């Protein structure tokens, strides 16, 4: 006896390069997919006629900074008026503006302000959302942000995976060496003690932290049993991607400036490439990540919204599918794979992002002609239903 059978459907269990073959039905038991192509009249407690609609795995948004206070609309206007990222930072804007807003917010205010952003992603079919800290900078404020993220995870209908963004920006007036030591000796152990994060992330960039600091944080994170990920080579090539891949991170994210040797290191170490076309678009960048080389090397490409107040205020996984296609040239099945199974791989999960038997029954039902529609039409699309672990989200 199954819990639920979805029938009269086109179930796309999995996406990768090539044409996925849809199944006509799917059976669910205990919150997981138990069988594809099951007979529509097989015994089940509940039955859902999809009316010929398409059924996809729930989206996995594997890279967001959606837990913050305030907004940075002023900065957007300044950029339009010609200010550079560096100009804005010099005037106390940028990440530091959000750090101040997070400092002034209570944990409850962080939850209240961030929940609508999480709900926006859910409305478009996200069933797993990674959320990073990184706007606290002090031990107390990073923990406050991570506790707010944990509470966002209690929303229901969505799985939140928390990441401690250990090195994002320097607090004002604190030398880098002192700050990195504080992260390694105080913040990381405190985060691990309260089990507030699944993984640790570092912004490795010429305007942020170098490769040696990144690796020092990763070593400590690994000792504490936390997975590692990195923002690398977004604005310049520091060698961060190669070093992170060789260390054994789950993913390297951004990657606009990676070179052939970085791609080889990712391919050799099974590192996921997380592409973030929202930031590329909002910053009006011109250096694209080398998608065709990544594709040729067989590096899995994930996609994410990078939802954050400064460089990617994009609360729309569907917009990301479209941007990945129009700006980076991803095929429709690559784009959907990026927001499903490869997004799950970037989180170290193989039970998410597919509807193969055994996977979590997180799925969405859409009245569109096929997955190609998402890279074709921008806007005006919503899932008819979203299911989380086999029940309506
Ligand atoms: Zn980011």
XYZ file of C-alpha atoms and ligand atoms in Angstrom:
394
model
C 0.000 0.000 0.000
C 1.495 3.319 -1.124
C 0.781 6.601 0.656
C 0.270 8.505 -2.584
C 0.239 7.853 -6.320
C 0.639 10.747 -8.722
C -0.660 9.602 -12.102
C -1.544 10.976 -15.536
C 1.702 12.921 -15.268
C 5.034 13.488 -16.971
C 7.415 12.821 -14.095
C 10.982 13.941 -14.789
C 12.964 12.042 -12.196
C 16.374 13.369 -13.031
C 18.194 15.933 -15.136
C 21.558 15.939 -16.812
C 22.895 16.542 -20.293
C 20.721 14.590 -22.730
C 17.003 14.086 -22.886
C 15.418 12.815 -19.688
C 12.590 10.342 -20.170
C 9.462 11.206 -18.169
C 7.465 8.533 -16.332
C 3.645 8.537 -16.360
C 3.287 8.029 -12.616
C 5.098 8.009 -9.288
C 4.366 6.264 -5.984
C 5.360 7.671 -2.597
C 5.717 5.968 0.775
C 7.072 7.340 4.027
C 8.003 10.675 2.495
C 10.166 9.096 -0.190
C 9.695 8.094 -3.798
C 9.094 4.351 -3.857
C 8.405 3.618 -7.518
C 8.179 5.260 -10.921
C 5.808 4.085 -13.655
C 3.545 2.369 -11.130
C 0.085 1.195 -12.280
C -2.442 4.003 -11.714
C -4.822 1.587 -9.933
C -2.198 0.138 -7.561
C -3.336 0.256 -3.910
C -2.738 3.695 -2.377
C -4.186 5.786 0.453
C -4.368 8.808 -1.810
C -4.232 9.461 -5.516
C -3.475 12.646 -7.398
C -4.460 13.077 -11.040
C -1.875 15.478 -12.505
C -3.987 16.060 -15.626
C -1.013 15.602 -17.921
C 1.118 18.190 -16.122
C 4.869 17.888 -15.630
C 6.324 16.840 -12.290
C 9.831 17.901 -11.278
C 12.048 17.427 -8.248
C 11.711 20.384 -5.850
C 14.326 23.052 -6.477
C 17.452 23.026 -4.335
C 18.741 26.590 -3.930
C 22.233 25.738 -2.680
C 23.669 29.247 -2.179
C 21.810 32.106 -0.493
C 22.491 34.871 2.014
C 18.787 35.542 2.587
C 18.978 36.010 6.375
C 19.679 39.711 6.799
C 18.119 42.954 7.974
C 17.419 46.126 5.997
C 18.105 46.500 2.302
C 20.649 48.194 0.051
C 18.426 50.033 -2.436
C 20.608 53.147 -2.069
C 23.616 51.199 -3.237
C 21.797 50.042 -6.342
C 20.973 53.665 -7.180
C 24.596 54.686 -6.545
C 25.826 51.966 -8.890
C 23.436 53.182 -11.576
C 24.925 56.661 -11.087
C 28.385 55.249 -11.788
C 29.773 54.300 -8.355
C 31.983 51.202 -8.261
C 31.908 48.412 -5.688
C 35.064 49.941 -4.158
C 33.504 53.477 -4.029
C 30.491 52.085 -2.197
C 32.662 50.141 0.262
C 34.791 53.253 0.935
C 31.624 55.124 2.003
C 30.751 52.407 4.546
C 28.278 50.702 2.209
C 28.410 47.193 0.815
C 28.620 44.225 3.178
C 29.368 46.527 6.134
C 26.002 48.294 5.766
C 24.283 44.930 6.207
C 26.612 44.040 9.083
C 25.410 47.181 10.901
C 21.753 46.359 10.200
C 22.205 42.778 11.455
C 23.986 44.073 14.562
C 20.987 46.294 15.362
C 18.368 43.602 14.683
C 17.182 41.064 17.235
C 17.056 37.378 16.347
C 13.269 37.716 16.015
C 13.579 40.711 13.677
C 16.023 38.748 11.522
C 13.506 35.906 11.275
C 10.596 38.285 10.536
C 12.467 40.179 7.823
C 13.935 37.071 6.180
C 10.860 34.831 6.147
C 9.171 36.588 3.164
C 12.319 35.981 1.107
C 12.321 32.284 1.999
C 8.609 32.120 1.164
C 9.246 33.770 -2.212
C 11.649 30.948 -3.102
C 9.146 28.356 -1.860
C 6.352 29.825 -3.993
C 8.467 29.117 -7.080
C 9.095 25.511 -6.096
C 12.155 25.557 -3.822
C 11.959 22.749 -1.262
C 15.565 22.971 -0.028
C 17.304 26.283 0.628
C 20.826 26.790 1.909
C 21.262 29.949 3.997
C 24.608 31.407 5.037
C 25.539 33.602 7.968
C 28.395 36.048 7.409
C 26.801 39.394 8.281
C 27.486 39.023 11.993
C 31.293 39.042 12.055
C 31.424 39.030 15.872
C 31.012 35.695 17.667
C 27.704 36.797 19.206
C 26.231 38.160 15.975
C 27.237 35.167 13.843
C 25.542 32.905 16.400
C 22.467 35.186 16.407
C 22.267 34.965 12.634
C 22.703 31.174 12.642
C 20.008 30.789 15.304
C 17.680 32.896 13.145
C 18.514 30.612 10.198
C 17.686 27.570 12.325
C 14.310 29.117 13.138
C 13.663 29.819 9.449
C 14.191 26.077 8.999
C 11.189 25.448 11.257
C 8.882 27.202 8.747
C 7.509 23.906 7.397
C 7.336 22.795 3.775
C 10.998 23.522 3.208
C 14.374 22.158 4.313
C 16.898 24.813 5.324
C 20.570 23.855 5.365
C 22.640 26.314 7.423
C 26.159 27.390 6.469
C 28.557 29.324 8.658
C 30.147 31.856 6.301
C 33.276 32.093 8.408
C 35.250 34.598 6.349
C 33.107 37.145 4.496
C 34.402 40.615 5.452
C 36.634 42.111 8.114
C 34.999 43.951 11.002
C 36.034 47.614 10.962
C 39.402 48.244 12.548
C 40.276 44.579 13.164
C 43.464 43.246 11.540
C 42.931 40.208 9.297
C 45.277 37.984 11.302
C 43.441 38.677 14.550
C 40.041 38.117 12.946
C 40.989 34.801 11.326
C 42.348 33.620 14.690
C 39.065 34.567 16.382
C 37.094 32.620 13.777
C 39.266 29.524 14.209
C 39.589 29.604 17.985
C 36.191 30.962 19.071
C 33.445 31.226 16.466
C 33.938 27.882 14.694
C 33.995 25.805 17.926
C 30.916 27.710 19.212
C 29.034 27.036 15.971
C 29.960 23.344 16.120
C 29.019 23.062 19.810
C 25.471 24.296 19.112
C 25.261 22.304 15.816
C 24.279 25.524 14.063
C 25.802 24.719 10.657
C 26.263 21.819 8.246
C 29.111 23.473 6.410
C 31.600 26.309 6.476
C 32.184 28.797 3.681
C 34.882 31.362 2.887
C 34.915 34.359 0.512
C 38.344 33.966 -1.108
C 38.982 37.094 -3.173
C 41.413 40.003 -3.449
C 38.883 42.251 -1.689
C 38.253 39.612 0.996
C 40.483 36.740 2.262
C 43.452 34.912 0.759
C 44.080 31.233 0.097
C 46.143 30.608 3.260
C 43.389 32.001 5.529
C 40.780 29.946 3.685
C 42.756 26.724 4.136
C 43.421 27.433 7.829
C 39.661 27.798 8.429
C 38.933 24.646 6.406
C 41.411 22.596 8.447
C 39.661 23.582 11.680
C 36.211 23.030 10.141
C 37.216 19.532 9.064
C 38.455 18.716 12.580
C 35.035 19.776 13.866
C 33.236 17.558 11.349
C 31.903 20.333 9.110
C 31.885 20.225 5.302
C 33.558 23.075 3.404
C 32.598 25.297 0.472
C 34.100 28.435 -0.999
C 33.331 31.608 -2.956
C 36.259 31.682 -5.381
C 37.512 33.538 -8.433
C 34.471 35.818 -8.819
C 36.390 39.042 -9.471
C 39.954 37.821 -10.027
C 41.995 34.605 -10.024
C 43.740 34.026 -6.693
C 44.149 30.270 -7.106
C 41.342 29.745 -4.589
C 39.367 27.321 -6.717
C 42.295 24.982 -7.232
C 43.330 25.074 -3.562
C 39.744 24.530 -2.370
C 39.133 21.687 -4.840
C 42.358 19.962 -3.795
C 41.364 20.379 -0.139
C 38.129 18.506 -0.912
C 35.382 21.133 -0.646
C 31.861 20.231 -1.754
C 31.644 23.186 -4.124
C 33.373 26.257 -5.483
C 30.965 29.088 -6.223
C 30.978 32.005 -8.736
C 34.054 31.007 -10.854
C 33.977 33.830 -13.412
C 37.806 33.967 -13.473
C 38.753 30.276 -13.325
C 41.335 28.890 -15.739
C 41.940 25.515 -17.325
C 44.045 24.234 -14.394
C 41.275 25.159 -11.926
C 38.740 23.221 -13.973
C 41.085 20.221 -14.060
C 41.389 20.355 -10.247
C 37.599 20.467 -9.878
C 37.140 17.554 -12.281
C 39.832 15.489 -10.503
C 38.309 16.096 -7.060
C 34.595 15.846 -7.892
C 33.980 19.485 -6.926
C 30.627 21.006 -7.890
C 30.764 24.347 -9.761
C 28.013 26.618 -8.436
C 27.167 29.295 -11.010
C 25.427 32.445 -9.796
C 24.035 34.333 -12.778
C 22.022 36.688 -10.532
C 25.183 38.354 -9.196
C 26.722 38.410 -12.667
C 23.591 40.131 -13.958
C 23.108 42.612 -11.106
C 26.766 43.675 -11.156
C 26.606 43.933 -14.954
C 29.762 41.838 -15.214
C 31.237 40.890 -18.551
C 33.572 38.037 -17.554
C 31.558 34.818 -17.858
C 32.340 31.537 -16.137
C 33.755 29.114 -18.747
C 30.640 26.975 -19.122
C 31.712 25.027 -22.209
C 35.041 24.060 -20.602
C 33.277 22.992 -17.409
C 30.837 20.976 -19.496
C 33.642 19.312 -21.476
C 35.545 18.468 -18.294
C 32.411 16.863 -16.818
C 32.299 19.206 -13.810
C 28.733 19.218 -12.405
C 27.248 22.718 -12.657
C 24.789 23.815 -9.975
C 22.784 27.043 -10.045
C 21.564 29.180 -7.159
C 19.919 32.529 -6.548
C 22.748 33.865 -4.305
C 19.863 35.870 -2.781
C 21.602 38.675 -0.866
C 20.987 42.385 -0.226
C 23.868 43.757 -2.288
C 24.967 41.900 -5.392
C 22.029 39.554 -6.049
C 18.668 40.693 -4.675
C 17.062 37.928 -6.746
C 14.345 36.040 -4.871
C 13.443 33.874 -7.846
C 14.818 30.445 -8.755
C 12.862 30.641 -12.011
C 14.629 33.877 -12.986
C 17.918 32.062 -12.341
C 16.985 29.272 -14.765
C 16.316 31.897 -17.400
C 19.474 33.923 -16.714
C 21.647 30.786 -16.703
C 20.341 29.982 -20.128
C 20.357 33.451 -21.721
C 23.577 34.752 -20.120
C 25.680 31.591 -19.657
C 24.306 29.362 -22.422
C 23.144 26.446 -20.282
C 20.773 24.037 -22.044
C 17.356 23.647 -20.415
C 18.144 20.245 -18.915
C 21.507 21.498 -17.617
C 19.811 24.497 -16.026
C 17.144 22.382 -14.313
C 19.837 19.870 -13.246
C 21.677 22.844 -11.755
C 18.719 23.746 -9.563
C 17.932 20.136 -8.646
C 20.442 17.252 -8.489
C 23.636 19.295 -8.830
C 22.372 21.813 -6.282
C 21.876 18.836 -3.965
C 25.414 17.606 -4.725
C 26.771 21.027 -3.728
C 25.176 20.363 -0.326
C 26.594 16.842 -0.159
C 23.120 15.293 -0.516
C 22.178 12.528 -2.928
C 18.653 12.022 -1.542
C 17.512 15.418 -2.865
C 17.089 16.946 -6.311
C 15.887 13.766 -8.024
C 12.715 11.683 -7.995
C 14.503 8.368 -8.355
C 13.268 5.643 -5.975
C 14.656 6.289 -2.490
C 14.855 10.072 -2.892
C 12.890 12.435 -0.640
C 9.484 13.025 -2.210
C 9.958 16.786 -2.680
C 8.259 17.590 -5.972
C 6.464 20.273 -7.918
C 3.672 20.115 -10.508
C 3.657 22.596 -13.397
C 1.245 23.473 -16.172
C 3.956 24.123 -18.733
C 4.775 22.347 -21.974
C 8.086 20.955 -20.671
C 11.220 21.866 -18.699
C 12.442 23.913 -21.694
C 9.678 26.417 -20.926
C 11.577 27.702 -17.866
C 14.504 28.896 -19.968
C 12.127 30.310 -22.588
C 9.594 32.441 -20.706
C 10.720 34.911 -18.049
C 8.086 35.557 -15.406
C 4.462 34.555 -15.006
C 5.124 30.916 -14.076
C 4.174 29.274 -10.783
C 3.911 25.623 -9.781
C 0.360 24.333 -9.417
C 1.395 22.261 -6.383
C 4.483 21.880 -4.232
C 4.972 18.721 -2.161
C 7.528 18.379 0.600
C 8.402 14.837 1.738
C 5.195 13.546 0.194
C 2.738 16.094 1.636
C 1.493 19.467 0.298
C 3.944 22.228 1.277
Zn 27.503 34.224 -1.943
